[in-house]
Short mmCIF file of C-alpha atoms and ligand atoms in Angstrom, two decimals:
data_model
loop_
_atom_site.label_atom_id
_atom_site.label_comp_id
_atom_site.label_asym_id
_atom_site.label_seq_id
_atom_site.Cartn_x
_atom_site.Cartn_y
_atom_site.Cartn_z
CA UNK A 9 -2.89 5.66 14.69
CA UNK A 10 -3.00 8.97 12.37
CA UNK A 11 -6.39 10.33 11.15
CA UNK A 12 -6.29 10.21 7.60
CA UNK A 13 -8.77 11.41 4.97
CA UNK A 14 -8.68 10.09 1.44
CA UNK A 15 -10.83 12.17 -1.47
CA UNK A 16 -11.76 9.97 -4.13
CA UNK A 17 -13.09 6.44 -4.22
CA UNK A 18 -11.84 4.78 -7.57
CA UNK A 19 -9.30 2.65 -8.02
CA UNK A 20 -6.45 4.86 -6.40
CA UNK A 21 -8.21 6.16 -3.49
CA UNK A 22 -9.12 2.74 -2.49
CA UNK A 23 -5.91 1.85 -2.70
CA UNK A 24 -4.37 4.41 -0.75
CA UNK A 25 -7.25 3.92 1.84
CA UNK A 26 -6.90 0.35 2.04
CA UNK A 27 -3.33 0.33 2.69
CA UNK A 28 -3.21 2.95 5.08
CA UNK A 29 -6.08 1.11 7.05
CA UNK A 30 -3.84 -1.93 7.23
CA UNK A 31 -1.03 0.02 8.68
CA UNK A 32 -3.80 0.86 11.51
CA UNK A 33 -4.82 4.48 10.67
CA UNK A 34 -8.44 5.72 11.22
CA UNK A 35 -9.17 6.56 7.38
CA UNK A 36 -12.23 8.40 5.88
CA UNK A 37 -12.41 8.02 2.17
CA UNK A 38 -14.65 11.00 0.65
CA UNK A 39 -16.19 9.95 -2.77
CA UNK A 40 -18.47 12.34 -4.98
CA UNK A 41 -20.50 9.90 -6.85
CA UNK A 42 -23.66 7.89 -5.36
CA UNK A 43 -24.17 4.43 -5.80
CA UNK A 44 -21.64 2.08 -7.42
CA UNK A 45 -19.01 3.36 -9.81
CA UNK A 46 -19.03 0.14 -11.26
CA UNK A 47 -19.55 0.17 -15.56
CA UNK A 48 -16.93 3.36 -15.80
CA UNK A 49 -14.15 1.17 -16.94
CA UNK A 50 -12.98 -1.57 -18.97
CA UNK A 51 -10.12 -3.33 -19.63
CA UNK A 52 -6.96 -3.16 -17.36
CA UNK A 53 -3.58 -4.75 -18.28
CA UNK A 54 -1.53 -5.76 -15.06
CA UNK A 55 1.53 -5.97 -14.21
CA UNK A 56 3.54 -7.58 -11.20
CA UNK A 57 3.56 -4.11 -9.10
CA UNK A 58 0.01 -4.50 -9.05
CA UNK A 59 0.05 -7.27 -7.61
CA UNK A 60 2.28 -6.29 -4.85
CA UNK A 61 -0.06 -3.19 -4.42
CA UNK A 62 -3.34 -5.32 -4.11
CA UNK A 63 -1.59 -7.77 -1.11
CA UNK A 64 -0.92 -4.81 0.33
CA UNK A 65 -4.40 -3.57 0.17
CA UNK A 66 -5.08 -6.84 1.79
CA UNK A 67 -6.66 -8.06 -1.41
CA UNK A 68 -5.63 -11.89 -2.25
CA UNK A 69 -4.17 -12.43 -5.60
CA UNK A 70 -4.89 -15.71 -7.24
CA UNK A 71 -5.36 -16.88 -10.46
CA UNK A 72 -9.12 -15.44 -10.69
CA UNK A 73 -7.23 -11.76 -11.14
CA UNK A 74 -8.03 -12.00 -14.70
CA UNK A 75 -7.77 -13.52 -18.26
CA UNK A 76 -4.34 -14.73 -19.26
CA UNK A 77 -2.79 -14.33 -22.95
CA UNK A 78 0.77 -15.59 -23.74
CA UNK A 79 0.87 -14.02 -27.50
CA UNK A 80 0.61 -10.40 -29.13
CA UNK A 81 -0.64 -9.88 -32.77
CA UNK A 82 -0.72 -7.17 -35.23
CA UNK A 83 -3.64 -7.77 -38.25
CA UNK A 84 -3.51 -5.81 -41.65
CA UNK A 85 -6.68 -4.14 -43.14
CA UNK A 86 -7.48 -7.76 -44.74
CA UNK A 87 -7.21 -9.07 -41.42
CA UNK A 88 -3.77 -11.36 -42.46
CA UNK A 89 -1.13 -11.46 -39.13
CA UNK A 90 1.23 -9.17 -40.18
CA UNK A 91 3.44 -9.97 -36.80
CA UNK A 92 3.13 -12.09 -33.53
CA UNK A 93 5.12 -11.87 -30.68
CA UNK A 94 5.20 -13.74 -27.86
CA UNK A 95 4.54 -12.01 -24.18
CA UNK A 96 2.51 -12.84 -21.26
CA UNK A 97 -0.14 -10.98 -19.77
CA UNK A 98 -3.16 -11.23 -17.23
CA UNK A 99 -5.72 -8.88 -18.37
CA UNK A 100 -8.64 -7.76 -16.06
CA UNK A 101 -11.42 -5.66 -15.89
CA UNK A 102 -11.78 -1.82 -14.02
CA UNK A 103 -14.90 -3.18 -12.35
CA UNK A 104 -13.15 -6.66 -11.20
CA UNK A 105 -10.38 -4.41 -9.30
CA UNK A 106 -13.14 -1.62 -7.95
CA UNK A 107 -15.07 -4.43 -6.41
CA UNK A 108 -11.92 -6.31 -4.49
CA UNK A 109 -10.97 -3.01 -3.35
CA UNK A 110 -14.05 -2.01 -2.02
CA UNK A 111 -15.06 -5.08 -1.09
CA UNK A 112 -11.86 -4.92 1.57
CA UNK A 113 -12.84 -1.34 2.76
CA UNK A 114 -15.25 -0.75 5.51
CA UNK A 115 -18.56 0.42 3.94
CA UNK A 116 -19.07 2.97 6.77
CA UNK A 117 -15.69 4.27 6.11
CA UNK A 118 -16.27 4.78 2.56
CA UNK A 119 -18.87 8.11 2.82
CA UNK A 120 -20.96 8.44 -0.46
CA UNK A 121 -22.30 11.53 -2.07
CA UNK A 122 -19.12 13.81 -0.68
CA UNK A 123 -18.60 16.11 -3.31
CA UNK A 124 -14.98 18.09 -1.85
CA UNK A 125 -15.36 22.08 -2.53
CA UNK A 126 -12.48 23.43 -0.62
CA UNK A 127 -9.30 22.40 1.52
CA UNK A 128 -7.49 24.45 4.18
CA UNK A 129 -4.35 23.67 6.33
CA UNK A 130 -2.86 25.25 9.19
CA UNK A 131 0.23 23.39 11.02
CA UNK A 132 -1.26 20.86 12.52
CA UNK A 133 -4.72 20.22 10.70
CA UNK A 134 -6.60 19.66 7.26
CA UNK A 135 -9.94 21.10 7.24
CA UNK A 136 -12.37 19.95 4.40
CA UNK A 137 -15.79 21.00 2.89
CA UNK A 138 -18.09 19.51 1.23
CA UNK A 139 -20.86 20.35 -1.23
CA UNK A 140 -23.60 19.12 1.16
CA UNK A 141 -22.41 21.18 4.17
CA UNK A 142 -20.86 18.56 5.85
CA UNK A 143 -16.90 19.14 7.05
CA UNK A 144 -14.53 16.96 7.94
CA UNK A 145 -10.69 17.38 9.66
CA UNK A 146 -7.71 15.11 9.72
CA UNK A 147 -3.83 15.21 10.54
CA UNK A 148 -3.47 14.23 6.52
CA UNK A 149 -5.28 14.58 3.22
CA UNK A 150 -4.46 11.84 0.21
CA UNK A 151 -6.25 13.40 -3.00
CA UNK A 152 -6.84 10.72 -5.74
CA UNK A 153 -10.19 12.71 -7.22
CA UNK A 154 -8.88 12.04 -10.50
CA UNK A 155 -8.32 14.00 -13.69
CA UNK A 156 -9.60 16.99 -12.72
CA UNK A 157 -8.96 16.68 -9.13
CA UNK A 158 -10.61 19.68 -7.10
CA UNK A 159 -8.05 19.33 -4.61
CA UNK A 160 -5.49 19.85 -6.63
CA UNK A 161 -7.64 22.99 -8.43
CA UNK A 162 -6.93 24.37 -4.79
CA UNK A 163 -3.56 23.65 -4.21
CA UNK A 164 -2.03 24.05 -7.86
CA UNK A 165 -4.77 25.73 -9.56
CA UNK A 166 -2.08 26.10 -12.95
CA UNK A 167 -1.70 22.13 -13.35
CA UNK A 168 -4.43 21.74 -15.96
CA UNK A 169 -4.81 18.40 -18.47
CA UNK A 170 -3.86 19.26 -21.52
CA UNK A 171 -5.86 17.47 -24.76
CA UNK A 172 -3.39 15.34 -26.48
CA UNK A 173 -5.44 15.67 -29.87
CA UNK A 174 -6.64 12.32 -29.88
CA UNK A 175 -9.67 9.89 -28.60
CA UNK A 176 -10.19 6.60 -27.79
CA UNK A 177 -13.17 4.67 -28.46
CA UNK A 178 -13.64 1.72 -26.22
CA UNK A 179 -16.06 -1.06 -25.22
CA UNK A 180 -16.51 -4.74 -24.41
CA UNK A 181 -18.13 -7.21 -26.95
CA UNK A 182 -19.12 -10.70 -25.44
CA UNK A 183 -17.40 -13.79 -27.25
CA UNK A 184 -20.52 -15.71 -27.50
CA UNK A 185 -21.65 -13.14 -30.26
CA UNK A 186 -18.48 -13.31 -32.74
CA UNK A 187 -17.39 -15.46 -35.32
CA UNK A 188 -15.33 -18.37 -35.67
CA UNK A 189 -12.44 -16.75 -37.57
CA UNK A 190 -12.34 -13.52 -34.81
CA UNK A 191 -12.41 -16.43 -32.22
CA UNK A 192 -10.04 -18.34 -34.25
CA UNK A 193 -7.90 -15.22 -35.39
CA UNK A 194 -7.53 -12.44 -32.80
CA UNK A 195 -9.81 -13.53 -29.32
CA UNK A 196 -7.04 -15.19 -27.34
CA UNK A 197 -4.66 -12.68 -28.00
CA UNK A 198 -3.19 -8.73 -27.44
CA UNK A 199 -4.32 -7.75 -30.95
CA UNK A 200 -3.20 -4.24 -32.79
CA UNK A 201 -4.39 -2.87 -35.76
CA UNK A 202 -2.35 0.03 -37.23
CA UNK A 203 -4.36 2.24 -40.06
CA UNK A 204 -2.48 5.68 -40.63
CA UNK A 205 -2.04 7.69 -37.92
CA UNK A 206 -4.61 5.58 -35.71
CA UNK A 207 -4.33 2.39 -33.57
CA UNK A 208 -6.32 -0.29 -32.19
CA UNK A 209 -5.66 -3.15 -29.52
CA UNK A 210 -7.84 -5.24 -27.90
CA UNK A 211 -7.35 -7.83 -25.17
CA UNK A 212 -9.63 -10.61 -23.98
CA UNK A 213 -11.07 -10.04 -20.18
CA UNK A 214 -13.67 -11.54 -17.76
CA UNK A 215 -17.28 -11.71 -18.81
CA UNK A 216 -20.35 -11.00 -16.92
CA UNK A 217 -19.64 -12.19 -13.13
CA UNK A 218 -16.42 -12.32 -13.43
CA UNK A 219 -16.57 -15.52 -15.58
CA UNK A 220 -13.07 -16.33 -17.29
CA UNK A 221 -14.66 -19.53 -18.92
CA UNK A 222 -14.37 -19.60 -22.50
CA UNK A 223 -17.53 -18.80 -24.12
CA UNK A 224 -18.13 -16.71 -21.31
CA UNK A 225 -15.48 -14.16 -21.63
CA UNK A 226 -15.48 -10.48 -23.27
CA UNK A 227 -13.36 -8.66 -25.71
CA UNK A 228 -12.12 -5.19 -24.59
CA UNK A 229 -10.90 -2.59 -27.15
CA UNK A 230 -9.40 0.92 -27.46
CA UNK A 231 -9.47 2.56 -30.79
CA UNK A 232 -7.13 6.04 -30.80
CA UNK A 233 -8.39 8.20 -33.35
CA UNK A 234 -7.38 11.76 -34.13
CA UNK A 235 -10.23 14.51 -33.30
CA UNK A 236 -9.34 18.43 -33.81
CA UNK A 237 -10.03 20.25 -30.03
CA UNK A 238 -12.49 22.83 -30.94
CA UNK A 239 -14.23 21.08 -33.79
CA UNK A 240 -14.87 16.99 -33.77
CA UNK A 241 -14.04 16.64 -29.80
CA UNK A 242 -16.89 19.28 -29.53
CA UNK A 243 -19.21 17.30 -31.32
CA UNK A 244 -18.29 13.67 -30.03
CA UNK A 245 -18.92 15.00 -26.48
CA UNK A 246 -22.49 16.43 -27.30
CA UNK A 247 -25.17 14.09 -26.87
CA UNK A 248 -28.12 13.38 -29.25
CA UNK A 249 -30.44 16.42 -27.09
CA UNK A 250 -27.43 19.10 -27.83
CA UNK A 251 -25.90 18.80 -24.45
CA UNK A 252 -22.04 19.10 -24.62
CA UNK A 253 -20.42 17.58 -21.69
CA UNK A 254 -16.49 18.92 -21.44
CA UNK A 255 -15.20 16.95 -18.80
CA UNK A 256 -16.43 13.40 -20.61
CA UNK A 257 -19.64 12.38 -21.90
CA UNK A 258 -21.05 9.84 -20.03
CA UNK A 259 -21.02 6.14 -21.69
CA UNK A 260 -24.88 6.13 -22.38
CA UNK A 261 -24.92 9.69 -23.88
CA UNK A 262 -22.46 9.21 -26.75
CA UNK A 263 -24.42 10.38 -30.11
CA UNK A 264 -25.73 6.95 -31.97
CA UNK A 265 -24.43 9.02 -35.20
CA UNK A 266 -21.23 9.26 -34.46
CA UNK A 267 -21.09 5.31 -33.12
CA UNK A 268 -22.84 4.63 -36.78
CA UNK A 269 -19.84 6.41 -38.16
CA UNK A 270 -16.98 5.14 -36.11
CA UNK A 271 -18.73 1.40 -37.13
CA UNK A 272 -18.70 2.54 -40.71
CA UNK A 273 -15.00 3.77 -40.83
CA UNK A 274 -14.00 0.25 -39.32
CA UNK A 275 -15.42 -1.43 -42.03
CA UNK A 276 -13.32 0.68 -43.86
CA UNK A 277 -9.95 0.80 -42.62
CA UNK A 278 -10.11 -1.87 -39.67
CA UNK A 279 -8.97 -5.75 -39.86
CA UNK A 280 -12.30 -7.27 -40.51
CA UNK A 281 -11.86 -8.96 -36.96
CA UNK A 282 -11.83 -5.67 -35.40
CA UNK A 283 -14.98 -4.47 -37.84
CA UNK A 284 -17.17 -7.10 -36.66
CA UNK A 285 -16.30 -6.47 -32.64
CA UNK A 286 -17.41 -2.93 -33.11
CA UNK A 287 -20.55 -3.79 -34.73
CA UNK A 288 -21.74 -6.43 -32.22
CA UNK A 289 -20.36 -4.20 -29.25
CA UNK A 290 -23.39 -3.19 -27.64
CA UNK A 291 -22.59 0.26 -25.81
CA UNK A 292 -19.20 1.67 -27.57
CA UNK A 293 -18.33 4.73 -25.71
CA UNK A 294 -15.62 7.60 -25.92
CA UNK A 295 -13.11 9.51 -24.03
CA UNK A 296 -11.01 12.49 -24.70
CA UNK A 297 -6.73 11.36 -24.20
CA UNK A 298 -5.30 14.09 -22.11
CA UNK A 299 -1.76 14.95 -20.32
CA UNK A 300 -1.43 16.12 -16.64
CA UNK A 301 2.02 16.52 -15.46
CA UNK A 302 2.47 17.93 -11.87
CA UNK A 303 5.55 20.15 -11.02
CA UNK A 304 4.61 19.87 -7.55
CA UNK A 305 2.29 16.75 -5.63
CA UNK A 306 2.53 17.67 -1.92
CA UNK A 307 1.61 20.81 -0.33
CA UNK A 308 2.37 20.45 3.55
CA UNK A 309 -0.08 17.72 4.69
CA UNK A 310 -2.12 17.62 1.23
CA UNK A 311 -0.75 14.93 -1.11
CA UNK A 312 -2.30 14.36 -4.64
CA UNK A 313 -1.91 10.71 -6.25
CA UNK A 314 -3.42 8.43 -8.47
CA UNK A 315 -4.58 10.78 -11.65
CA UNK A 316 -4.86 13.49 -9.21
CA UNK A 317 -0.79 13.96 -9.98
CA UNK A 318 -0.07 12.41 -13.32
CA UNK A 319 -2.18 11.17 -16.06
CA UNK A 320 0.05 9.22 -18.57
CA UNK A 321 -2.10 8.29 -22.00
CA UNK A 322 -3.55 4.81 -21.78
CA UNK A 323 -0.54 3.77 -23.82
CA UNK A 324 1.66 3.06 -21.48
CA UNK A 325 -1.05 0.93 -19.91
CA UNK A 326 0.18 2.49 -15.99
CA UNK A 327 -2.83 4.36 -14.63
CA UNK A 328 -3.78 1.74 -11.72
CA UNK A 329 -0.62 0.42 -11.18
CA UNK A 330 0.80 3.88 -10.72
CA UNK A 331 -1.64 4.29 -8.23
CA UNK A 332 -1.25 1.34 -6.19
CA UNK A 333 2.90 1.97 -5.95
CA UNK A 334 1.65 5.71 -5.18
CA UNK A 335 -0.38 4.47 -2.17
CA UNK A 336 2.41 2.20 -0.95
CA UNK A 337 5.23 4.78 -0.94
CA UNK A 338 2.48 7.38 0.99
CA UNK A 339 2.12 4.96 3.42
CA UNK A 340 6.12 3.58 3.79
CA UNK A 341 6.62 7.10 4.83
CA UNK A 342 4.06 7.71 7.45
CA UNK A 343 5.08 4.50 8.99
CA UNK A 344 8.69 5.91 9.17
CA UNK A 345 7.98 9.51 10.08
CA UNK A 346 4.81 9.58 11.63
CA UNK A 347 1.63 11.36 9.88
CA UNK A 348 3.40 14.66 9.07
CA UNK A 349 4.31 16.98 6.20
CA UNK A 350 8.04 15.38 5.93
CA UNK A 351 6.61 11.88 5.40
CA UNK A 352 4.34 13.43 2.46
CA UNK A 353 7.36 15.13 1.16
CA UNK A 354 9.10 12.21 1.32
CA UNK A 355 6.50 10.52 -0.77
CA UNK A 356 6.92 13.79 -3.47
CA UNK A 357 10.79 13.12 -3.50
CA UNK A 358 10.48 9.42 -4.76
CA UNK A 359 7.44 9.88 -6.62
CA UNK A 360 7.67 13.24 -8.90
CA UNK A 361 9.85 12.39 -11.19
CA UNK A 362 8.91 8.71 -11.78
CA UNK A 363 5.31 10.07 -11.99
CA UNK A 364 6.67 12.55 -14.71
CA UNK A 365 9.08 9.95 -16.51
CA UNK A 366 5.64 8.10 -16.75
CA UNK A 367 3.95 10.97 -18.55
CA UNK A 368 6.87 11.58 -20.83
CA UNK A 369 6.75 7.97 -22.16
CA UNK A 370 3.19 7.92 -22.88
CA UNK A 371 3.34 11.26 -24.83
CA UNK A 372 6.38 9.46 -26.61
CA UNK A 373 4.44 6.56 -27.43
CA UNK A 374 1.27 8.58 -28.61
CA UNK A 375 3.88 10.74 -30.74
CA UNK A 376 5.07 7.51 -32.21
CA UNK A 377 1.50 5.92 -32.79
CA UNK A 378 0.20 9.51 -34.56
CA UNK A 379 3.35 9.51 -36.74
CA UNK A 380 2.42 6.57 -38.13
CA UNK A 381 0.43 8.42 -40.50
CA UNK A 382 3.02 10.68 -41.96
CA UNK A 383 6.28 8.39 -41.28
CA UNK A 384 4.73 5.04 -42.51
CA UNK A 385 5.21 3.70 -45.68
CA UNK A 386 2.92 1.31 -47.11
CA UNK A 387 5.10 -1.60 -47.67
CA UNK A 388 4.89 -4.40 -45.83
CA UNK A 389 8.34 -4.40 -44.24
CA UNK A 390 7.92 -0.91 -43.05
CA UNK A 391 4.46 -2.00 -41.54
CA UNK A 392 5.75 -5.34 -40.27
CA UNK A 393 8.67 -2.94 -38.29
CA UNK A 394 6.16 -0.57 -36.89
CA UNK A 395 3.90 -3.62 -35.87
CA UNK A 396 6.70 -4.94 -34.23
CA UNK A 397 7.52 -1.84 -32.12
CA UNK A 398 4.39 -1.30 -31.28
CA UNK A 399 3.71 -4.90 -30.08
CA UNK A 400 6.62 -4.81 -28.04
CA UNK A 401 6.41 -1.16 -26.33
CA UNK A 402 2.60 -0.85 -25.76
CA UNK A 403 1.55 -1.64 -21.92
CA UNK A 404 4.67 -2.96 -20.77
CA UNK A 405 6.03 -3.20 -17.30
CA UNK A 406 8.28 -0.58 -17.42
CA UNK A 407 9.62 -0.40 -13.74
CA UNK A 408 13.22 -1.57 -14.53
CA UNK A 409 13.06 1.57 -17.50
CA UNK A 410 11.72 3.93 -14.69
CA UNK A 411 14.05 2.88 -11.86
CA UNK A 412 16.98 3.56 -14.69
CA UNK A 413 15.28 6.85 -15.85
CA UNK A 414 15.34 5.32 -19.43
CA UNK A 415 11.42 4.96 -20.02
CA UNK A 416 11.90 7.60 -22.73
CA UNK A 417 14.58 6.19 -25.13
CA UNK A 418 17.26 8.77 -26.27
CA UNK A 419 16.60 7.42 -30.09
CA UNK A 420 13.35 8.30 -31.37
CA UNK A 421 11.66 5.93 -34.05
C1 FAD B 28 -14.66 6.49 -15.89
C2 FAD B 28 -12.99 5.57 -16.07
C3 FAD B 28 -13.07 4.74 -16.68
C4 FAD B 28 -11.72 3.95 -16.27
N1 FAD B 28 -11.24 2.89 -16.86
C5 FAD B 28 -10.05 2.50 -17.19
C6 FAD B 28 -9.80 1.06 -17.74
O1 FAD B 28 -10.38 0.58 -18.06
N2 FAD B 28 -8.21 0.52 -17.29
C7 FAD B 28 -7.66 1.81 -16.88
O2 FAD B 28 -6.32 1.46 -16.45
N3 FAD B 28 -7.98 2.81 -16.13
C8 FAD B 28 -9.22 3.58 -16.23
N4 FAD B 28 -9.35 4.47 -15.94
C9 FAD B 28 -8.05 5.09 -15.09
C10 FAD B 28 -7.94 4.61 -13.70
O3 FAD B 28 -9.32 4.27 -13.15
C11 FAD B 28 -7.18 5.56 -12.83
O4 FAD B 28 -5.72 5.59 -13.38
C12 FAD B 28 -6.84 4.64 -11.65
O5 FAD B 28 -7.94 4.46 -11.02
C13 FAD B 28 -6.46 5.87 -10.85
O6 FAD B 28 -7.32 7.12 -10.85
P1 FAD B 28 -7.88 7.38 -9.81
O7 FAD B 28 -8.42 6.82 -9.01
O8 FAD B 28 -6.58 8.67 -9.24
O9 FAD B 28 -8.34 8.66 -10.19
P2 FAD B 28 -10.16 8.42 -10.72
O10 FAD B 28 -10.38 6.92 -11.73
O11 FAD B 28 -10.39 9.49 -12.08
O12 FAD B 28 -11.23 8.59 -10.00
C14 FAD B 28 -11.45 9.84 -9.08
C15 FAD B 28 -12.91 9.77 -8.30
O13 FAD B 28 -12.50 11.13 -7.28
C16 FAD B 28 -13.75 10.81 -7.13
N5 FAD B 28 -14.27 12.56 -7.28
C17 FAD B 28 -13.68 13.49 -8.19
N6 FAD B 28 -13.85 14.61 -7.69
C18 FAD B 28 -14.54 14.45 -6.51
C19 FAD B 28 -14.24 15.52 -5.73
N7 FAD B 28 -14.56 16.94 -5.84
N8 FAD B 28 -14.78 15.04 -4.19
C20 FAD B 28 -14.84 13.92 -3.97
N9 FAD B 28 -14.88 12.99 -5.06
C21 FAD B 28 -14.29 13.65 -6.18
C22 FAD B 28 -14.77 10.38 -8.64
O14 FAD B 28 -16.13 10.65 -8.61
C23 FAD B 28 -13.72 9.62 -8.91
O15 FAD B 28 -14.28 8.18 -8.26
C24 FAD B 28 -10.08 4.88 -15.86
C25 FAD B 28 -10.99 6.05 -14.88
C26 FAD B 28 -12.35 6.73 -15.11
C27 FAD B 28 -12.79 7.58 -14.34
#
């Protein structure tokens, strides 16, 4: 049994902590935030690998995992169907995963209000200091502390998030308040709408209390919109009192003026079904889209995983699945090689290239999505072709492509 510290108590950290605990290790998790992290995320696309990681983490997987859909659809600006595709998926929510993973992990090992500020190591031990003055030691440290990882800042300060040039408006809208037209033509599908240079997508997720009954569900949306880094982005990340949040604006602080403008634009350029969803979403929020591409994810007795290691833009729908995979690989090599730097290095050898491929795949999908404005011609045949490609490539299971090193096609669109 090894003494292992996990930094970050979101989905990645909880995957690692649960799996390592079930392998018999003495695991302590350090999380910066106080209280529940619930309310942070929205929808999540599941893949088969995610179910495998959940089982490894001790979480039973059954029909209550999410809302199944069987079709994808692309809507034109007038609401008409531009294309359809059969593609079954189970869609769930960030908070559903968080609760399942959190409930599986002993609360006395999940320490909150622990902001890690410094990490050091010698041949046998990692030493961690937190902002509140507390200190911890372990044989290994697994850092899943997110896109602006404090651990990564110490071991690899050159790796920085790079802004992708666009933001995502996100939110969930109650099924019960939507019109029959939107329910009939969109709600039960993984839907898309493709204004020039932009992309809207959405899908149904469980409602309050993980209720998946018709009438009780919600529609989750993500609307990607370009925003210049030094002008529009700064304005979007500034609240109504003039406070600027460069690392991300809290959901409830997004300016009502931006929400109002966004809804107005939705009326002009999105399918009416999506415009209705945006109008009726109580608290839309926004996130800037970034890439994080690491050249190294293992540093002696310290390993980076999850968003601390790589962030692929959400078009791949892989953030949570990747974190679950990485946690399983870390645990596998610790089981084989003990709590040693060699075990972490074996993890790094197996996952570095895969992580880089996920980032490259996400950049490729993002470029394609943004290029439509300049490349796409307005004739319906071309729009239909674009719609088919977008539907076929967004948030699909790319495990086989990754295994073959083909996550980014040689030919571009
Ligand atoms: C606000 C938010 C919403 C998200 N919504 C979705 C979604 O809807 N769909 C989806 O697929 N993915 C979503 N993601 C991404 C998804 O959760 C991640 O890809 C996945 O959980 C793996 O990320 P992670 O756990 O490594 O990092 P994160 O989820 O970013 O979590 C990092 C954790 O580390 C903690 N932390 C940060 N710094 C320190 C420190 N110095 N000391 C201690 N703890 C620290 C943070 O408080 C946080 O809990 C979301 C992420 C966030 C942060």
